[in-house]
Coordinates of C-alpha atoms and ligand atoms in Angstrom, one line a residue:
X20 CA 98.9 80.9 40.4
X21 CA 95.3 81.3 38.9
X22 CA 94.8 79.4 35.0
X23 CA 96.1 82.7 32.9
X24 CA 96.9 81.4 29.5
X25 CA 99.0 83.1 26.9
X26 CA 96.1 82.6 24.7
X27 CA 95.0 84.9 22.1
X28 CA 92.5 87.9 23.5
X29 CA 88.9 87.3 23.2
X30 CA 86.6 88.4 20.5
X31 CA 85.5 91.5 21.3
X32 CA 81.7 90.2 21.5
X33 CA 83.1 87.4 24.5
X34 CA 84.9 89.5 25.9
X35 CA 81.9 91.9 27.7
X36 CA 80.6 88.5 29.0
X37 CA 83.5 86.3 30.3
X38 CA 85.2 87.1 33.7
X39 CA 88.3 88.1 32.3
X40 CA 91.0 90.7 31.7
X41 CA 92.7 91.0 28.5
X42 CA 96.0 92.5 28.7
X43 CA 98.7 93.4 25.8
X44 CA 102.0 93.5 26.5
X45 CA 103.4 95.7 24.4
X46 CA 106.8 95.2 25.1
X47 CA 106.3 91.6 23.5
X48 CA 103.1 92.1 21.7
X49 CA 101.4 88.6 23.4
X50 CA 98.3 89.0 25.0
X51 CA 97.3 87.2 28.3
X52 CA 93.7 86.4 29.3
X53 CA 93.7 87.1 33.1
X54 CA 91.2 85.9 35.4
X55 CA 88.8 88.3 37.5
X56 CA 87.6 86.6 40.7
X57 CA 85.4 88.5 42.8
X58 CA 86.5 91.7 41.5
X59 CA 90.2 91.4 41.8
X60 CA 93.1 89.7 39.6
X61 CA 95.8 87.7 40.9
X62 CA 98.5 89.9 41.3
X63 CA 101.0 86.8 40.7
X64 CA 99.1 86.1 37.3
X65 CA 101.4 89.1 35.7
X66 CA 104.4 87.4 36.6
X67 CA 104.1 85.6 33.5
X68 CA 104.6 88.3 31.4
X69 CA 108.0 88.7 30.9
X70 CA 110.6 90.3 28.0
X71 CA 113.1 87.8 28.1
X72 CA 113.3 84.2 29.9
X73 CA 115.5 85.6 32.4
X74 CA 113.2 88.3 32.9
X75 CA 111.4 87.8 37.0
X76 CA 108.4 89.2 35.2
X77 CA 105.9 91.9 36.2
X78 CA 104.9 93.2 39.1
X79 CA 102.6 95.5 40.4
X80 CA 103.7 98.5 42.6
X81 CA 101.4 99.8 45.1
X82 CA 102.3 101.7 48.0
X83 CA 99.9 102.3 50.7
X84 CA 98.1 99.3 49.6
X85 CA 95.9 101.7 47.6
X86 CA 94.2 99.4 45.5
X87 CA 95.8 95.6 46.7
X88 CA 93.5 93.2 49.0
X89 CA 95.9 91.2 50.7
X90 CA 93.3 88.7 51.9
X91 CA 89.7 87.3 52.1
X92 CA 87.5 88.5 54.6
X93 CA 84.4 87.5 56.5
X94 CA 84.5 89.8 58.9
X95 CA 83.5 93.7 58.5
X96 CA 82.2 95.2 54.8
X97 CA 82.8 98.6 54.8
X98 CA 81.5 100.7 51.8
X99 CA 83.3 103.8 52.3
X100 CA 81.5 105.7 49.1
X101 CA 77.7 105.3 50.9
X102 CA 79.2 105.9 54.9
X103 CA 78.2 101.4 55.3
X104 CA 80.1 99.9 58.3
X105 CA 78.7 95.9 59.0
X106 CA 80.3 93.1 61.4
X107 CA 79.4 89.9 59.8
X108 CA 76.3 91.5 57.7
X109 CA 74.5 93.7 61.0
X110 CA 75.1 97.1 61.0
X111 CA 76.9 99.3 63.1
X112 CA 73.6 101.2 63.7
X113 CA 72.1 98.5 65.0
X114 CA 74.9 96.9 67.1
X115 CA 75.5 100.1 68.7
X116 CA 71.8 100.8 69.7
X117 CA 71.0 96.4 70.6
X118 CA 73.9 95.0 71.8
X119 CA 77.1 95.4 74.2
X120 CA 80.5 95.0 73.6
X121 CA 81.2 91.7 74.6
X122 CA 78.5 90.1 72.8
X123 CA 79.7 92.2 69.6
X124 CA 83.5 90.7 69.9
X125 CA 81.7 87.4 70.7
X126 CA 80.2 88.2 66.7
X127 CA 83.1 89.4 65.2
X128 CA 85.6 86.4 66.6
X129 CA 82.5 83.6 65.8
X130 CA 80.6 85.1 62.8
X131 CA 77.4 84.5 64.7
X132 CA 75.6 86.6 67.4
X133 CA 75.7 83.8 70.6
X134 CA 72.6 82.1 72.0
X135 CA 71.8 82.8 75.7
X136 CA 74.5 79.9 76.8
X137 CA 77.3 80.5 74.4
X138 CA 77.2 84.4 75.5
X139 CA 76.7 83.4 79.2
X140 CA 79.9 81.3 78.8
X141 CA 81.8 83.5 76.8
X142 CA 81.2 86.4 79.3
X143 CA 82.3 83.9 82.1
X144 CA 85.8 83.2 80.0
X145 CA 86.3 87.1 79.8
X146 CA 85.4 87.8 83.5
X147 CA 87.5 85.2 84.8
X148 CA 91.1 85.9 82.9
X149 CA 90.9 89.8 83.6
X150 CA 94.0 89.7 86.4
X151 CA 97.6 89.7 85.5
X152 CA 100.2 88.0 87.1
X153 CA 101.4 90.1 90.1
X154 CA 105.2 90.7 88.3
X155 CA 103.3 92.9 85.7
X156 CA 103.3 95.2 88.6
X157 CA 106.9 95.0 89.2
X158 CA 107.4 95.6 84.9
X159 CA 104.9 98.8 85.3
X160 CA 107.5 100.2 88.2
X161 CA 110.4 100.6 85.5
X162 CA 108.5 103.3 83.3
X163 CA 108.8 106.7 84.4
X164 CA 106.4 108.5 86.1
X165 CA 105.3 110.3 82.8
X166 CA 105.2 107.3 80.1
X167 CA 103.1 107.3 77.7
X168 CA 100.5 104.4 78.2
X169 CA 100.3 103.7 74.8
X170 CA 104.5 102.9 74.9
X171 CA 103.0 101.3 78.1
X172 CA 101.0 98.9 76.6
X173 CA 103.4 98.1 73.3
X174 CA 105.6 96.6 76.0
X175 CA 103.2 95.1 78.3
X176 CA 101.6 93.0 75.5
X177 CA 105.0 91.7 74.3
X178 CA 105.9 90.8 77.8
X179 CA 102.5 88.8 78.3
X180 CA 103.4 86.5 76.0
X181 CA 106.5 85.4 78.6
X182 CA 104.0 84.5 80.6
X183 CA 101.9 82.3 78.6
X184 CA 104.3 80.8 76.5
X185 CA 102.3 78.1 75.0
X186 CA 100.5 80.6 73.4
X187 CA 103.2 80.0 70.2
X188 CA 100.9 76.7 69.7
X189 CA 99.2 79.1 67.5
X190 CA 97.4 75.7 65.3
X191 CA 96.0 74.9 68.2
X192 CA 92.4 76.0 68.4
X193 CA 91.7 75.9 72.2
X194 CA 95.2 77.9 72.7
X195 CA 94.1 80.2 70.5
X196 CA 90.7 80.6 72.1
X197 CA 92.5 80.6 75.6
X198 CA 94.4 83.7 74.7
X199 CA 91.4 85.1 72.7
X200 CA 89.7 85.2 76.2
X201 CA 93.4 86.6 77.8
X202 CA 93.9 89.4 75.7
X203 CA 90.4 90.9 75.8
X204 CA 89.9 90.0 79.3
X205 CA 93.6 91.2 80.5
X206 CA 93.8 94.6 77.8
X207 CA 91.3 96.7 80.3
X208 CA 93.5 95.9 83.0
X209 CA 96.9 96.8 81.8
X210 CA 95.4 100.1 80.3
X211 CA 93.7 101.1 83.8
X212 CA 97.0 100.2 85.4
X213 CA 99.4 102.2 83.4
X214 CA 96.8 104.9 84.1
X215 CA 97.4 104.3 87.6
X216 CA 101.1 104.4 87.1
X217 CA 101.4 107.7 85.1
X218 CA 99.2 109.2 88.9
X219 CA 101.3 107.3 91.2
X220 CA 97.6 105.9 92.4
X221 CA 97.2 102.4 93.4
X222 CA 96.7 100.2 90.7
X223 CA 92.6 98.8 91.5
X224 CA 92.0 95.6 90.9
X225 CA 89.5 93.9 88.6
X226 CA 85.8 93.4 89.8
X227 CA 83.9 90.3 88.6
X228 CA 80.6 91.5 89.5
X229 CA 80.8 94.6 86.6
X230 CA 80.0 94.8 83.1
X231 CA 83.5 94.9 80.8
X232 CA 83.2 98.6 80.5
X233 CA 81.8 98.8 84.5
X234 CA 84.5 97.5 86.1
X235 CA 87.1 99.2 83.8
X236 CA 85.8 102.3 85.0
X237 CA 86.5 101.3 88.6
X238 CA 89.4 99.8 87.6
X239 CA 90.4 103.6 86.7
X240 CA 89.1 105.7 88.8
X241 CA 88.1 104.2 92.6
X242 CA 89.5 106.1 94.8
X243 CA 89.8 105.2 98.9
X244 CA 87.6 102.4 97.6
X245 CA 84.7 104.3 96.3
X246 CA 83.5 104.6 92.9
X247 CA 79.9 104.2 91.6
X248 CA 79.6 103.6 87.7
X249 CA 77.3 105.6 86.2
X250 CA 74.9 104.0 84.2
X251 CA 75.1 106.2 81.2
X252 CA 78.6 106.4 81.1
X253 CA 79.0 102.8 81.5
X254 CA 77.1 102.2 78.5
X255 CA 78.6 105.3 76.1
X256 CA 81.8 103.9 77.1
X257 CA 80.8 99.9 75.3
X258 CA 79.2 101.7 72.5
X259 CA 82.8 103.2 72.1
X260 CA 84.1 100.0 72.0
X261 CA 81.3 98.5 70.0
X262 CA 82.0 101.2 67.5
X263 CA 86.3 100.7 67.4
X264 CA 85.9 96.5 67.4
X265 CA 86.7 96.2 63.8
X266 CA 87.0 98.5 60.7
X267 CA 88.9 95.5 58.1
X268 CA 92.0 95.9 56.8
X269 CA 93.4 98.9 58.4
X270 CA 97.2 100.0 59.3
X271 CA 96.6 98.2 63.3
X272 CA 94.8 94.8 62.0
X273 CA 97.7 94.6 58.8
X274 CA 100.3 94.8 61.3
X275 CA 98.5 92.4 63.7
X276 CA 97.6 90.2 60.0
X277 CA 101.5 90.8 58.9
X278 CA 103.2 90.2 61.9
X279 CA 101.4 87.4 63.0
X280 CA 101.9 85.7 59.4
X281 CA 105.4 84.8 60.9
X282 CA 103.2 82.4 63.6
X283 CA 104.2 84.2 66.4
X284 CA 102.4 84.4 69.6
X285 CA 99.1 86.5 69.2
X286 CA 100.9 88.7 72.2
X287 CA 103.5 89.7 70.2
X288 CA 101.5 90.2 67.5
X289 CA 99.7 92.7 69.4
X290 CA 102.1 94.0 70.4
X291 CA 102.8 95.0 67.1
X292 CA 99.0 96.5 66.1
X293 CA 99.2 98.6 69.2
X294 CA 102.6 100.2 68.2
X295 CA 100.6 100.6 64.9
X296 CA 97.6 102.2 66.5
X297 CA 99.7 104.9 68.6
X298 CA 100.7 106.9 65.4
X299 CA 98.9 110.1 64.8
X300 CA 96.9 109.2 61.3
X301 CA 95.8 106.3 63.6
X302 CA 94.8 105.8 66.8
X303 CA 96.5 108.7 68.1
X304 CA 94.5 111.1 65.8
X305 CA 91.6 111.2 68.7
X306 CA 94.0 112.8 70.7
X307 CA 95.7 115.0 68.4
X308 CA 92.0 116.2 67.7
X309 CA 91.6 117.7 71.3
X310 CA 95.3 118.8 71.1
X311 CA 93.9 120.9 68.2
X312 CA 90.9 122.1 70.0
X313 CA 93.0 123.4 72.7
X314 CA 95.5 125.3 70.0
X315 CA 92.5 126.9 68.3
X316 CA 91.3 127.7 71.9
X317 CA 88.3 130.0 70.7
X318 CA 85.5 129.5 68.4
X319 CA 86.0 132.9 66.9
X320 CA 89.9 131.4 65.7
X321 CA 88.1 128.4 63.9
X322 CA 87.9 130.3 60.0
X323 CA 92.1 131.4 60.3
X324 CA 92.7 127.7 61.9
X325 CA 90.7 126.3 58.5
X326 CA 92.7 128.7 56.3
X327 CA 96.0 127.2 57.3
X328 CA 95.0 124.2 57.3
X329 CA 94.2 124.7 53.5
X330 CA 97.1 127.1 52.8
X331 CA 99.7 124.9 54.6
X332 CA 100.1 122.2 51.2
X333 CA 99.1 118.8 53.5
X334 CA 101.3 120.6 56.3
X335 CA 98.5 121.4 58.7
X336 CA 95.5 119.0 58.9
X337 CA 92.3 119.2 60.4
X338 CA 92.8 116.1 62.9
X339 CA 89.7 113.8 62.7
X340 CA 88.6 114.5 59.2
X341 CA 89.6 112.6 56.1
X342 CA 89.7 109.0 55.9
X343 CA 91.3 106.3 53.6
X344 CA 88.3 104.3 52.8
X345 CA 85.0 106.9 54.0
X346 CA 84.6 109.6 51.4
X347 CA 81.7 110.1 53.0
X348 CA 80.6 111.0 56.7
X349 CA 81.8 108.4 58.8
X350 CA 78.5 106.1 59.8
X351 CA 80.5 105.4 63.5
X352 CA 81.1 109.3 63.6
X353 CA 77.6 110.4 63.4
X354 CA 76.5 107.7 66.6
X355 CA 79.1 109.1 68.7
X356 CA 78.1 112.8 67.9
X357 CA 74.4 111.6 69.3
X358 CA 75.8 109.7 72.5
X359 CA 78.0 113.2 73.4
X360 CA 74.8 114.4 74.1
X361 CA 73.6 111.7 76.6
X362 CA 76.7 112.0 78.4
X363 CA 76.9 115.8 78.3
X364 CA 73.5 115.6 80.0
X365 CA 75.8 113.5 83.2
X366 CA 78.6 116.0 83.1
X367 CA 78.1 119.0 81.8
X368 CA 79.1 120.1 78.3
X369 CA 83.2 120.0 77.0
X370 CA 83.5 123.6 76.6
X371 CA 85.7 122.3 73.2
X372 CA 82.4 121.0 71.9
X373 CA 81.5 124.5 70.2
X374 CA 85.2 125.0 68.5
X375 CA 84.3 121.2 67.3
X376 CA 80.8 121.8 65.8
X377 CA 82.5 125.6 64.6
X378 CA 84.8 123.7 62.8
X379 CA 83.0 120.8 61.4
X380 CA 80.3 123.3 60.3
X381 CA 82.6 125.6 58.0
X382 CA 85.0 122.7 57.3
X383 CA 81.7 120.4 55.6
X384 CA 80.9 123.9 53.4
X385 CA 84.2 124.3 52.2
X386 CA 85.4 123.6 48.8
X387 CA 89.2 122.6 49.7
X388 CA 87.7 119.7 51.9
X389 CA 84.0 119.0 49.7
X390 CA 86.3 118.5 46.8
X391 CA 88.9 115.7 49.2
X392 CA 85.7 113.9 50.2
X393 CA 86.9 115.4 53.9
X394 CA 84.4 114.7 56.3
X395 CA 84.5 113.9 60.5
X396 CA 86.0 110.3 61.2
X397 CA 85.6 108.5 64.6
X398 CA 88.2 110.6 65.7
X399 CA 86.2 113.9 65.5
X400 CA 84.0 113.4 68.8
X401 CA 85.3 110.0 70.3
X402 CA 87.8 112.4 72.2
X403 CA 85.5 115.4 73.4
X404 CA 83.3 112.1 75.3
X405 CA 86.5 110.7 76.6
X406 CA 87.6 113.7 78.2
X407 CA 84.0 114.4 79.8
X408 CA 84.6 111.8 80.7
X409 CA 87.7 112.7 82.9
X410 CA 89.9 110.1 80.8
X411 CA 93.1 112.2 79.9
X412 CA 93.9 112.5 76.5
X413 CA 96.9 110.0 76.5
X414 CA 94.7 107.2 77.3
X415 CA 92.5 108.3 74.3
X416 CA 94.4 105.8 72.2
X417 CA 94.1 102.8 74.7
X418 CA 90.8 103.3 74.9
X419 CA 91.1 102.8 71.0
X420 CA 93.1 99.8 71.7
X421 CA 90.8 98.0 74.1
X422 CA 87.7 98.2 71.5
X423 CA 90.2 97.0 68.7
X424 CA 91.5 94.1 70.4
X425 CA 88.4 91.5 69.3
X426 CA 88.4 93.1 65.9
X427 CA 92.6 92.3 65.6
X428 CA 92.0 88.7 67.8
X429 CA 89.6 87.7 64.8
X430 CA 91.3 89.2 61.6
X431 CA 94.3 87.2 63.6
X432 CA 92.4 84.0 63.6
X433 CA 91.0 84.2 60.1
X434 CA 94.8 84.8 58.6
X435 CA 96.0 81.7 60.5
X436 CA 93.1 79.4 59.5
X437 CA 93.4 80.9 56.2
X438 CA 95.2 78.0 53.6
X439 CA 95.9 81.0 50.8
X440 CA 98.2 83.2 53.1
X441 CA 101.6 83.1 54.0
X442 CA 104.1 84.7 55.7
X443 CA 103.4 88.5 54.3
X444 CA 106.3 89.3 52.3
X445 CA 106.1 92.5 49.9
X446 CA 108.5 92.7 46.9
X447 CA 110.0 96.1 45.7
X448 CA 111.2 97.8 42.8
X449 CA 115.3 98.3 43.4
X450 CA 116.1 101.1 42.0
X451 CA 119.8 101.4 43.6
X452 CA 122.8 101.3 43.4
X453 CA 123.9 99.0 40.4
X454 CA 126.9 96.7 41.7
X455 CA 130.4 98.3 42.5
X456 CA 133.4 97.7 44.2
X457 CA 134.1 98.0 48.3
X458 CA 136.3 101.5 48.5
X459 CA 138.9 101.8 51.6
X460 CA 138.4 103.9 54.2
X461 CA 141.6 106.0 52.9
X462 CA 140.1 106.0 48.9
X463 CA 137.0 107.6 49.9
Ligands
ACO519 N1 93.0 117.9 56.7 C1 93.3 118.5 55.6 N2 93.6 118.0 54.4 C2 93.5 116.7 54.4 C3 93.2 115.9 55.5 C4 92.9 116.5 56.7 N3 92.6 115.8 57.8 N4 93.2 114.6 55.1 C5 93.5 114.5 53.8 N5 93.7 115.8 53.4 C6 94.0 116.2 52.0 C7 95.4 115.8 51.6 O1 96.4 116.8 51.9 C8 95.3 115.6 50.1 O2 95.2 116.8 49.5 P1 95.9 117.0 48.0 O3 95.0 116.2 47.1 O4 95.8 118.5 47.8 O5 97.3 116.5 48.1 C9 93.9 115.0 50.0 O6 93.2 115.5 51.1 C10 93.8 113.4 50.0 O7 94.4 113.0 51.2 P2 95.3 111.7 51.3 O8 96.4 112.1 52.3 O9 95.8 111.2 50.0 O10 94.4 110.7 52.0 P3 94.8 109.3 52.7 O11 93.7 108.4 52.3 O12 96.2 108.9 52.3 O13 94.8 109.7 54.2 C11 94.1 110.0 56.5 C12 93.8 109.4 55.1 C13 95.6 109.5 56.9 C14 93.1 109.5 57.5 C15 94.1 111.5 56.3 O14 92.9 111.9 55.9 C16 94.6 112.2 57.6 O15 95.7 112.4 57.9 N6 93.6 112.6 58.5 C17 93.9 113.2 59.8 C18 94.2 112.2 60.8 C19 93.0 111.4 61.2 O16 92.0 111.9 61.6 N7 93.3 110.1 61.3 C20 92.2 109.1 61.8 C21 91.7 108.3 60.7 S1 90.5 107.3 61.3 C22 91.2 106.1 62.1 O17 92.4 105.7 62.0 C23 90.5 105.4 63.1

């Protein structure tokens, strides 16, 4: 607990200049000076305000996590007010348009962009740990024909860590690191085979000589042993990732954070962020977007389509708009919207691209979403590129997955080298039953 005091409040004249709260309880009449550390309170200093000895003392209630940091970060700043997104100070604009994936999960897990050698080693770690052990194969053969690859991968990531299981040593650095390079090696590979499954193809094994997005491509889509990666799609699909690597403390990094506050194996924990990921105000909202697209069907639709969506009272949404931190346009939004273009160019325009632009035109001169800050998310476009690009929209969400995993692997890291947190515990506020008696069956 931080030094709050029961001392008296501040003269008013102090008080604008000291880094302090000054709260009344006026249950009690004291008054506590609080301290205000980069912005934030303690939430544990109001514990000490109590109405009677036995009292546990206050607490603050905040579902959602609307207004609680639950840690300190290094990692992405995000000013969702002015559209900012930044890993480790460079922004997105500029990592998108100078760097490649790899080297961009390389500065999100190390705080610094590599030199020529650490980046030439770190992409020779990645390369070399993308197989997985044959009996993943035989695991794959259990789902049916037409499972989800997102439920897929949930269950493929817990079952790696069987297969590595000194990866619990999670104090270890160079375990960590060993399953840093794992997981972000081996995720492209279980996402292309569970592809592979749900087609009854195949499953293509990884290719050394590509790029990380290059030889996931292959991995996906070689057929009787042919497949050339395209150039431009190679690189629209690592600005994809560059653009999902990290966005701070969101529902998939809190569960990685929460779950792997226990120390469990970072596989497991993963496990965990993906299951996160998969639901629709997630991950899974790129692919509800196109599911939308298709249920609007025509351009001409898009004004009643809007109408319900504001009529319906938070029934019907307008997947891909709205955001819990951007109440502006998404910064990572408006990239993608210029790379659909470049890849359009390849393979010819997604017909759904004019019910998109339809709909994002009337929806950004509309009152109902002007006045909710509504605006296009990553969502909005991510999944009109992946389908041009022939990915089908179930595997829209592993794509999400595979750019998130160095974002989760580093928020991971920085929560267990972190000597403030523990195991992530909420409290609640009971409001129950008070206690009674056990009533037999018969005397119910
Ligand atoms: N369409 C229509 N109305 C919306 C939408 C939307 N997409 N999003 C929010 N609203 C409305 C709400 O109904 C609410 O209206 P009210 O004030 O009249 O009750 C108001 O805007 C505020 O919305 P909240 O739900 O309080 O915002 P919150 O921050 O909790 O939700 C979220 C953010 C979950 C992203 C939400 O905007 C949403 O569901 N969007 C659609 C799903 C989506 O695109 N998710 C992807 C997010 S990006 C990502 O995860 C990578």
């Amino acid at each position: 607990m931080s030094q709050a005091t029961a001392a008296p409040a501040a003269a008013k004249g102090d008080a604008a200049t000291k880094n302090t709260l000054t709260v009344t309880d006026n249950r009690t009449g004291k008054t506590f000076e609080i301290p205000i550390e980069n912005g934030t309170f303690k939430a544990l200093d109001f514990r000490q305000m109590k109405v009677s000895a036995d009292d546990f003392g206050l607490m603050s209630y905040d579902p959602a996590f609307m207004n609680t940091a639950s840690c300190k970060s290094t990692i992405t700043f995000i000013d969702g007010d002015k559209g900012i997104l930044r890993y480790r100070g460079y922004p997105i604009e500029q990592i998108a348009e100078k760097s490649n994936y790899l080297e961009t999960a390389y500065l999100i897990l190390n705080g610094e962009l590599p030199k020529k050698a650490q980046y030439d080693e770190w992409v020779d770690n990645i390369t070399h740990h993308t197989f997985l052990h044959e009996n993943i194969k035989d695991l794959m053969t259990g789902f049916r024909y037409d499972a989800h690859p997102m439920g897929m991968l949930v269950s493929m990531m817990g079952a790696l860590s069987t297969f590595y299981p000194e990866a619990k040593h999670i104090h270890d650095p160079l375990v960590r690191q060993k399953q840093i390079y794992r997981l972000i090696a081996k995720i492209p590979t279980l996402a292309a085979f569970a592809y592979r499954h749900s087609k009854g193809l195949p499953y293509v094994y990884p290719d050394n000589d590509l790029s990380y997005s290059g030889n996931f491509l292959q991995m996906m889509f070689k057929i009787g042993g042919r497949y050339e990666v395209h150039p431009v799609l190679e690189r629209a699909l690592d600005v994809l990732f560059i653009l999902h690597a990290d966005h701070e403390q969101n529902c998939s990094t809190s569960a990685m954070r929460n779950v792997g506050s226990s120390y469990v194996d970072p596989y497991s924990a993963t496990a965990a962020a993906v299951g996160a990921l998969y639901g629709p105000l997630h991950g899974g909202a790129n692919e509800q977007v196109l599911r939308m697209l298709d249920v609007i069907g025509t351009k001409e639709n898009v004004p009643a389509f809007v109408k319900d969506v504001k009529t319906s009272g938070g029934e019907v949404k307008l997947m891909g708009f709205g955001h819990r931190v951007y109440k502006n346009y998404d910064p990572r939004a408006k990239i993608i919207k210029l790379m659909a273009d470049q890849v359009f160019e390849v393979v010819g325009r997604n017909p759904k691209l004019e019910i998109a632009i339809e709909l994002e035109k009337i929806a950004l001169s509309d009152e109902y979403f002007l006045k909710r800050k509504l605006y296009p998310n990553v969502d909005f476009y991510s999944g009109l590129i992946y389908q041009a690009m022939s990915f089908p929209v179930d595997m829209f969400p592993v794509l999400f997955a595979i750019g998130r995993m160095s974002g989760w692997l580093a928020q991971w890291q920085e929560m267990v080298t972190d000597k403030e947190q523990k195991i992530a515990r909420p409290r609640q506020v009971f409001l129950g039953s008070d206690e009674r008696n056990f009533v037999p069956m018969g005397k119910r």
